[in-house]
Tab-separated table of C-alpha atoms in Angstrom:
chain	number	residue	atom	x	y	z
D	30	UNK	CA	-19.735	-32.593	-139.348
D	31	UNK	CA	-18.648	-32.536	-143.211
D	32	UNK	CA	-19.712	-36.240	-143.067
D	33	UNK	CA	-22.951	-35.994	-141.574
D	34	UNK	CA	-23.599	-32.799	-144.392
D	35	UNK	CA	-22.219	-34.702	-147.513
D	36	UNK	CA	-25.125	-37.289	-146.043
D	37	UNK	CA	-28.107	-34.984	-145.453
D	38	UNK	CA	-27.343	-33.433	-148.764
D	39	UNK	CA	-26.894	-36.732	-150.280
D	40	UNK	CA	-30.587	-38.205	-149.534
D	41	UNK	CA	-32.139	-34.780	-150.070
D	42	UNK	CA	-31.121	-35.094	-153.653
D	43	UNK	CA	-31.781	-38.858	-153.909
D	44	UNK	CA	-36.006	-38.311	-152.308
D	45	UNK	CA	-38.015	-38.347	-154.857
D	46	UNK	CA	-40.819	-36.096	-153.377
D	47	UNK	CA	-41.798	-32.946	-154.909
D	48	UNK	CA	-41.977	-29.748	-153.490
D	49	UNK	CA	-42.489	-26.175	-153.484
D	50	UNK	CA	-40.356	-23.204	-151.933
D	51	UNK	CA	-39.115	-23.278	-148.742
D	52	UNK	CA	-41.714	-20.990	-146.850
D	53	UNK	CA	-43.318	-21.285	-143.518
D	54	UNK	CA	-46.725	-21.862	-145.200
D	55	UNK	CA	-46.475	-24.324	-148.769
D	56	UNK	CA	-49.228	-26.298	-150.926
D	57	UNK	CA	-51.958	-28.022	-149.304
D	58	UNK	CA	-51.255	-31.404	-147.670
D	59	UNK	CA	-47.165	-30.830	-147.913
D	60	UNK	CA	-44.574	-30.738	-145.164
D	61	UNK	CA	-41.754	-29.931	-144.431
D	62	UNK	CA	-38.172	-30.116	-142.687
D	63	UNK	CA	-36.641	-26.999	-141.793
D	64	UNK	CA	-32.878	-26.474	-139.893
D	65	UNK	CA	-30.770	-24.078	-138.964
D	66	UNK	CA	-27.447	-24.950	-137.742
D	67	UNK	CA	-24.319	-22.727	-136.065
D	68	UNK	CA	-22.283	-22.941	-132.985
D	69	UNK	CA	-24.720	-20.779	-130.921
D	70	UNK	CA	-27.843	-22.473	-132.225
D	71	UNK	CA	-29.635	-25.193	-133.262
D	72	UNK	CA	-32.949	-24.923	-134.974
D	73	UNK	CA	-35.460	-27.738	-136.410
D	74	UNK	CA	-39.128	-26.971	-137.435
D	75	UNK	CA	-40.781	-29.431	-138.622
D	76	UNK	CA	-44.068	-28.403	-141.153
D	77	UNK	CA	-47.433	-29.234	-142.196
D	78	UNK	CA	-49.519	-27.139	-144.591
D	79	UNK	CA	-53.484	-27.750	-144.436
D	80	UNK	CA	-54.328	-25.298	-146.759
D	81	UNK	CA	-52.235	-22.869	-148.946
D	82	UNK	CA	-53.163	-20.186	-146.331
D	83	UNK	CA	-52.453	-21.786	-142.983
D	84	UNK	CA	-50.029	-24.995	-141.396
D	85	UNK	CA	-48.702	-26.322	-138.000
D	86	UNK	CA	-45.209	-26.461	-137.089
D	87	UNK	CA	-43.420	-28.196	-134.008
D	88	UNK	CA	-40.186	-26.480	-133.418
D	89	UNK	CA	-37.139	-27.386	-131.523
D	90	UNK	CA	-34.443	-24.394	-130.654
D	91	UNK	CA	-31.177	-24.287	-128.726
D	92	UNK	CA	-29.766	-21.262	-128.541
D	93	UNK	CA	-26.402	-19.823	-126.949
D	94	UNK	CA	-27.112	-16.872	-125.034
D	95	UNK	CA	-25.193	-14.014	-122.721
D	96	UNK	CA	-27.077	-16.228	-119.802
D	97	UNK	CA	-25.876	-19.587	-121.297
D	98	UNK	CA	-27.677	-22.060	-123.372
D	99	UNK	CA	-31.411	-22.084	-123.554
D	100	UNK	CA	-33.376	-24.853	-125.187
D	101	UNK	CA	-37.222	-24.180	-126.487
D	102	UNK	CA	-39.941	-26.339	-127.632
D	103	UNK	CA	-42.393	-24.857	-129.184
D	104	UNK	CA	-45.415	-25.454	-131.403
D	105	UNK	CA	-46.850	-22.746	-133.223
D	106	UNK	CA	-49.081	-22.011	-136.349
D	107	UNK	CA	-48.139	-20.312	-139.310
D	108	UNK	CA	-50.373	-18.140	-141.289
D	109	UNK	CA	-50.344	-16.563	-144.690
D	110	UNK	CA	-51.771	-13.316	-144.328
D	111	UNK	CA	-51.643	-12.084	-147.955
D	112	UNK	CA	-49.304	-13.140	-150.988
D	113	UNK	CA	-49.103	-10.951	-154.070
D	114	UNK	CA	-48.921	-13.360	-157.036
D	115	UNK	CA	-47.189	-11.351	-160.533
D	116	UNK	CA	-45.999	-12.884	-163.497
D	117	UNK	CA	-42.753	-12.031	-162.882
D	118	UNK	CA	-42.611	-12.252	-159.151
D	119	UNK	CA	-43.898	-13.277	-155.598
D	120	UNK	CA	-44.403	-11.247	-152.283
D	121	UNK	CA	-46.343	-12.932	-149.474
D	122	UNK	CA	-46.687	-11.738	-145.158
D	123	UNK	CA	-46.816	-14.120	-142.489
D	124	UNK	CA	-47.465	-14.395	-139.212
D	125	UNK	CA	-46.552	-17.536	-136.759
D	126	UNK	CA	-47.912	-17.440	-133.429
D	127	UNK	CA	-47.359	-20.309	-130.607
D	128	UNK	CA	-46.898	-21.549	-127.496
D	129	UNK	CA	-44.658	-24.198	-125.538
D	130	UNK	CA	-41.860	-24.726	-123.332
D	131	UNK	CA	-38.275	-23.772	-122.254
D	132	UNK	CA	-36.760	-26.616	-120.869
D	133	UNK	CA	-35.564	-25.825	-117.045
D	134	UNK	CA	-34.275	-28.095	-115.124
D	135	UNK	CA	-36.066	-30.897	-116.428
D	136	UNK	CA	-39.285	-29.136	-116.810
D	137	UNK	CA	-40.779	-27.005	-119.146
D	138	UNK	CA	-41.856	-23.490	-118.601
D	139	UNK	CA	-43.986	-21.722	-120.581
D	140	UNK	CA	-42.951	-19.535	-123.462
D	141	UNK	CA	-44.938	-18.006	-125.894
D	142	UNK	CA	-43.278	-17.567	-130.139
D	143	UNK	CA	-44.601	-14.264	-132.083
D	144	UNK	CA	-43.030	-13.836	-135.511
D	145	UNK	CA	-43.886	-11.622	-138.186
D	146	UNK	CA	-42.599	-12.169	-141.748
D	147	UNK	CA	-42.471	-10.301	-145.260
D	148	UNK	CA	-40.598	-11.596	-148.506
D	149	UNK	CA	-40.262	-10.337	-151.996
D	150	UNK	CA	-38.957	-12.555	-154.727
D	151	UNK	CA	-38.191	-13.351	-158.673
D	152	UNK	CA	-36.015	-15.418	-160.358
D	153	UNK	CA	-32.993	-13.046	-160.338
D	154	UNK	CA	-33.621	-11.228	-156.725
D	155	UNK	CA	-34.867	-11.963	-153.073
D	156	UNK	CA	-35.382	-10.032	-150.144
D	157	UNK	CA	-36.911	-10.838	-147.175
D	158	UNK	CA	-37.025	-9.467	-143.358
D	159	UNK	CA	-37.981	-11.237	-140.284
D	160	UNK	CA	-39.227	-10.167	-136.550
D	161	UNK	CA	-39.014	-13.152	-134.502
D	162	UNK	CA	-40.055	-12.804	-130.357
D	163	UNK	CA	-39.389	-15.927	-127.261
D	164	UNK	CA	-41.383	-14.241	-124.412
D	165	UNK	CA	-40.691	-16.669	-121.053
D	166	UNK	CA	-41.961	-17.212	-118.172
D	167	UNK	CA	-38.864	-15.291	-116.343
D	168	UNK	CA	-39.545	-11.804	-116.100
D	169	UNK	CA	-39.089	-9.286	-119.450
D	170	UNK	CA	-35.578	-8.312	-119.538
D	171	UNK	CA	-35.082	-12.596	-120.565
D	172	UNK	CA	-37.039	-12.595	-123.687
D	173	UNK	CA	-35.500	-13.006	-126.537
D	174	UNK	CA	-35.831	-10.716	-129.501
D	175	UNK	CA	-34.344	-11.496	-133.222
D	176	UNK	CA	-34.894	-8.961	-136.299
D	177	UNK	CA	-33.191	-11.100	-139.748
D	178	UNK	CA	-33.023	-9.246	-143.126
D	179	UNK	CA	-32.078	-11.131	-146.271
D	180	UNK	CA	-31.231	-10.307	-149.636
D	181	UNK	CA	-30.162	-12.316	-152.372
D	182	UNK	CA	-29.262	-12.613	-155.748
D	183	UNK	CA	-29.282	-15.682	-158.751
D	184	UNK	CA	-26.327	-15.647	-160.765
D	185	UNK	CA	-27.949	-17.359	-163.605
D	186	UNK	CA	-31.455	-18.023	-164.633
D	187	UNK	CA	-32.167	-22.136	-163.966
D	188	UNK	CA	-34.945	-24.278	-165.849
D	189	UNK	CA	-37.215	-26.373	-163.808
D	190	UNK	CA	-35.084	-29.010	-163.011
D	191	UNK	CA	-31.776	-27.373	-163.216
D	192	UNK	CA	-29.677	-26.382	-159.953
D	193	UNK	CA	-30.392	-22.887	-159.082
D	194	UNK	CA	-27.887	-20.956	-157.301
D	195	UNK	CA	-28.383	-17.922	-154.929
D	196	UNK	CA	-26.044	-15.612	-153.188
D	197	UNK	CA	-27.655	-14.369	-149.846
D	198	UNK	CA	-26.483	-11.664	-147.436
D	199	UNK	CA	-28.178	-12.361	-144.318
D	200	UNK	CA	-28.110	-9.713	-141.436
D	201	UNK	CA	-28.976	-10.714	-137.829
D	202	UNK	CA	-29.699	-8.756	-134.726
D	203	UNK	CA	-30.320	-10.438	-131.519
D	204	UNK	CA	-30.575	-9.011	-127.902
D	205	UNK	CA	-29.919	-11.996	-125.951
D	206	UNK	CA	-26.527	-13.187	-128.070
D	207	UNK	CA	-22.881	-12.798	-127.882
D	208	UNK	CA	-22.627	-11.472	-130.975
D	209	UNK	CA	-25.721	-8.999	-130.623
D	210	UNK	CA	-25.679	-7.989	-134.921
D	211	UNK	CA	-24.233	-11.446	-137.130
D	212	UNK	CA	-23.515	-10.482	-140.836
D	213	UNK	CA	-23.939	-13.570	-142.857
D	214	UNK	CA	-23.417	-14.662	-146.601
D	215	UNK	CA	-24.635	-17.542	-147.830
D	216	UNK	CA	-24.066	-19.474	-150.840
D	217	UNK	CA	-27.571	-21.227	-151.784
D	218	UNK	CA	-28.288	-24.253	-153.978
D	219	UNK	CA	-31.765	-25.835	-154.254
D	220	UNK	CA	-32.834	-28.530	-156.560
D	221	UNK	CA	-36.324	-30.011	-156.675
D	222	UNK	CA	-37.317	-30.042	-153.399
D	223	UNK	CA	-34.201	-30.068	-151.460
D	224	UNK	CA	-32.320	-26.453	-150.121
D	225	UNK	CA	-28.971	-26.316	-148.757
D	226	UNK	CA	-26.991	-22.691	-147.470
D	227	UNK	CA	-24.089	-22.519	-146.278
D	228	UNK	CA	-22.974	-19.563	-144.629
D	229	UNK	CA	-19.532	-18.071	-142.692
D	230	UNK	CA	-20.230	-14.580	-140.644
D	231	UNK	CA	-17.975	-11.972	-140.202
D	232	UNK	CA	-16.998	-13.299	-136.711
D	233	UNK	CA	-16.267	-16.718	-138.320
D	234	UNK	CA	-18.892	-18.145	-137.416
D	235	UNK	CA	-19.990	-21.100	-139.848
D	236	UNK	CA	-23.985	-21.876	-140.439
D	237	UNK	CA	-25.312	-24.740	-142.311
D	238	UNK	CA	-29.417	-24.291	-143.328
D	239	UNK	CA	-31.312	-27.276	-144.712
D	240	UNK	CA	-34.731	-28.020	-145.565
D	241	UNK	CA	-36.831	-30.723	-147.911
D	242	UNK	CA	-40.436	-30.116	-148.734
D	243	UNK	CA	-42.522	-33.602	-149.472
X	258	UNK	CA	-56.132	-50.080	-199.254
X	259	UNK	CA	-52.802	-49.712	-196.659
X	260	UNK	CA	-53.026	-45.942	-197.016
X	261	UNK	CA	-56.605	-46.075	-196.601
X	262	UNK	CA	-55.889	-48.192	-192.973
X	263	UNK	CA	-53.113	-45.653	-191.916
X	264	UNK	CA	-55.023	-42.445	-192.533
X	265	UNK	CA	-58.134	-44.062	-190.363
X	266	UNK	CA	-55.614	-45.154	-187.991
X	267	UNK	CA	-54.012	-41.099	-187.502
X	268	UNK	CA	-57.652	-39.737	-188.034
X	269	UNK	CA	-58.284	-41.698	-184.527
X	270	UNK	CA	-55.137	-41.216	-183.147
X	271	UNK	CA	-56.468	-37.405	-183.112
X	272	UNK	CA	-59.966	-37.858	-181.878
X	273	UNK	CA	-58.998	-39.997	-178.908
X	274	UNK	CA	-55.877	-38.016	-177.875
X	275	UNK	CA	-55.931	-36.033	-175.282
X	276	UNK	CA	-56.355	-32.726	-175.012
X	277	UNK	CA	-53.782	-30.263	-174.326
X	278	UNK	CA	-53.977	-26.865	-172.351
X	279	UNK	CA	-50.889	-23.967	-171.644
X	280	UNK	CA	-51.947	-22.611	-168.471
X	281	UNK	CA	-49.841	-19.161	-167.829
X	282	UNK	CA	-49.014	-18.990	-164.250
X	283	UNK	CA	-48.434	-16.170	-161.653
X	284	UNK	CA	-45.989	-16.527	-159.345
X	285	UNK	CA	-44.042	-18.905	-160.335
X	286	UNK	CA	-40.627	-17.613	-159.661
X	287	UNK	CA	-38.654	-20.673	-159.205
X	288	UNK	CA	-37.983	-24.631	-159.485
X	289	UNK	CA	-39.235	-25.121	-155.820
X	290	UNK	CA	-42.700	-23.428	-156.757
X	291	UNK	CA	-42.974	-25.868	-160.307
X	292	UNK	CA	-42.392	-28.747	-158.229
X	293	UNK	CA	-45.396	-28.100	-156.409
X	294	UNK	CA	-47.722	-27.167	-158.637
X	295	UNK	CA	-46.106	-30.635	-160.980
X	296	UNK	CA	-47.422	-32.447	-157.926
X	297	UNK	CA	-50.352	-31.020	-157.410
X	298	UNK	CA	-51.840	-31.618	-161.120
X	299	UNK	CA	-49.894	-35.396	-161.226
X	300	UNK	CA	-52.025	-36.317	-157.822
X	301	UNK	CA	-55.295	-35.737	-160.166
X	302	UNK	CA	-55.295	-39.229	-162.312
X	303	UNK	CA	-57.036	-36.840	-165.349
X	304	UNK	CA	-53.521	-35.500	-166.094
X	305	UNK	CA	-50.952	-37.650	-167.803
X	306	UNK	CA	-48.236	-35.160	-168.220
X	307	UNK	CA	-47.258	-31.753	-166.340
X	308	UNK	CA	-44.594	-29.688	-168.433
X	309	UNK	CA	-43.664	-26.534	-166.784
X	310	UNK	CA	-41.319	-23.836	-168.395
X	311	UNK	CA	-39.875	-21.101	-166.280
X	312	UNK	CA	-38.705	-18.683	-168.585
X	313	UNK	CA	-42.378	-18.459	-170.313
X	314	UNK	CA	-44.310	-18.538	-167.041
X	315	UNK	CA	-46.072	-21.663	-168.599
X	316	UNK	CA	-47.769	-24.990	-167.336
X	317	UNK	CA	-48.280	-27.241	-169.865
X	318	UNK	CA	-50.962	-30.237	-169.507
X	319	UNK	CA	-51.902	-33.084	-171.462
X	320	UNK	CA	-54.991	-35.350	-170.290
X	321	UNK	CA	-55.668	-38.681	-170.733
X	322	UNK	CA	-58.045	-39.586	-173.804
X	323	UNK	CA	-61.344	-38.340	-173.770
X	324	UNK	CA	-60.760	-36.252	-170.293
X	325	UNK	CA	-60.369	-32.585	-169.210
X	326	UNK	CA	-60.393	-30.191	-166.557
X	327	UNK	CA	-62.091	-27.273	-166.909
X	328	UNK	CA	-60.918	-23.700	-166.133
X	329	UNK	CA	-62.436	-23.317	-162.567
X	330	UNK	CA	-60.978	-26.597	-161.613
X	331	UNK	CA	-57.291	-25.941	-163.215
X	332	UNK	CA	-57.525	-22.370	-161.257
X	333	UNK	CA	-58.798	-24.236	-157.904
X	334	UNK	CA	-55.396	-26.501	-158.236
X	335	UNK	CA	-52.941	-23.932	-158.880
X	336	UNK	CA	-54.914	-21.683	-155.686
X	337	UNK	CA	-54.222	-24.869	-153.699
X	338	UNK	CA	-50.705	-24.583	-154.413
X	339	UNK	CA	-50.167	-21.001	-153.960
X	340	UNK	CA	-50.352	-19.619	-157.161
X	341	UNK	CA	-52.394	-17.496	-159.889
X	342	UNK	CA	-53.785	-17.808	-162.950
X	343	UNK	CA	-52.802	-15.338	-166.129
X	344	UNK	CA	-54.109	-16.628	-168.942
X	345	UNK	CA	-55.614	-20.767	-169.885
X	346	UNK	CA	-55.228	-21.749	-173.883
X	347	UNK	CA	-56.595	-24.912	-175.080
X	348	UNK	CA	-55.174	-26.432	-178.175
């Protein structure tokens, strides 16, 4: 597992694409690789952005839940619905809507994605808070429903080019996991276009997030 | 005479050169976000260099001889990436 980090990390830093930050929607024409890695899940969304107010992602999640594991594929679009540009800071709202497939029995079923998302950011704070809904085809009571709030801090101003560090609190609440409310801190670093967390939860639980924008 | 030759030679060094423009930027609150807007003007063969500083919110171009972008088209770019436009200066 360290292995196979020490290597993701390792060509992130040696790509020589550019990038911008690691939201749902980016630059015109840029995409993105997105993951989210514990012991209950496994999350990879991978990103295209048309325009600077719209892109397409194709998203693969396994997830550990009180009914055992359930594995989703799911493509969905990702919308910027309004983004507040200062000169000292950045707020923007999303909204992601899709459709796909939980994988039964060799089959897929069909699931639909909903997720709203807010952010707030500058170079010394960051807070953002996510609503995230899986609605099946099984009846109600299996959907799945996630609400994440984030907020972070930089404990030092970086130049372009520099490494900039975050510390993140991350707070999850989840009605379909073990652990229905996960308190997570994270220890961020990001150069160019490459972002790595890495995360333990109160319940031990370790998380490893990773994404590169080209 | 050699005087003569190297004052000619800087008087054209400064017609030819290209022009320079300090675009302040809104928005740009970290690395990730100067990384796209670097790329963004560097796909456009005008630009020769893209100079970005953080702390002063700036974006700092220099075209290739006898080229420019204008305003609209500098704002266009940085909308493409994301971002807004405070203030252009031309030098």
């Amino acid at each position: 597992m360290i292995s196979k980090l020490i290597f993701l990390v390792v060509i992130g830093f040696l790509s020589t694409t550019s990038s911008i930050y690691a939201h749902p929607v980016a630059y015109a024409g840029s995409n993105s690789i997105m993951t989210w890695n514990s012991q209950s899940m496994s999350d990879w969304m991978l990103t295209h952005t048309f325009e600077s107010t719209y892109s397409l992602s194709a998203r693969y999640q396994r997830i550990e839940t009180i009914e055992g594991e359930r594995t989703f594929y799911i493509p969905h679009l990702n919308f910027l619905l309004k983004r507040w540009n200062e000169l000292d800071s950045q707020a923007n709202v999303y909204l992601s809507m899709g459709h796909g497939g939980e994988k039964v029995n060799h089959s897929l079923k069909d699931t639909s994605f909903l997720a709203f998302e807010t952010d707030w950011e500058s170079r010394k704070y960051y807070v953002s808070f996510r609503e995230e809904a899986l609605m099946t085809y099984k009846k109600r009571a299996s959907n799945l429903y996630m609400s994440k709030v984030r907020m972070g801090f930089a404990p030092y101003l970086a130049e372009f080019n520099e490494l900039n560090s975050w510390f993140i609190l991350e707070a999850i609440k989840q009605n379909k996991n073990k652990d229905s409310f996960m308190l997570t801190p994270f220890v961020r670093l990001f150069y160019r276009n490459v972002l790595v967390e890495l995360g333990v939860s109160q319940k031990g639980e370790s998380q490893f997030n990773f994404m590169i924008h080209f | 005479m050699n005087i003569l030759i190297l004052i000619l030679a800087l008087g054209s060094m400064s017609v030819y050169a290209g022009e320079k423009v300090e675009v302040t930027v809104k928005g740009m609150v970290c690395s990730f976000c100067s990384q796209g807007i670097t790329k963004k003007f560097k796909e456009n063969p005008i630009v020769k260099s893209v100079n970005v500083n953080l702390d002063m919110h700036l974006v700092n171009l220099e075209f290739n001889e006898n080229q420019k972008l204008d305003d609209q088209k500098i704002e266009a770019l940085l909308k493409d990436a994301g971002y807004g436009v405070e203030k252009i200066t031309r030098k």
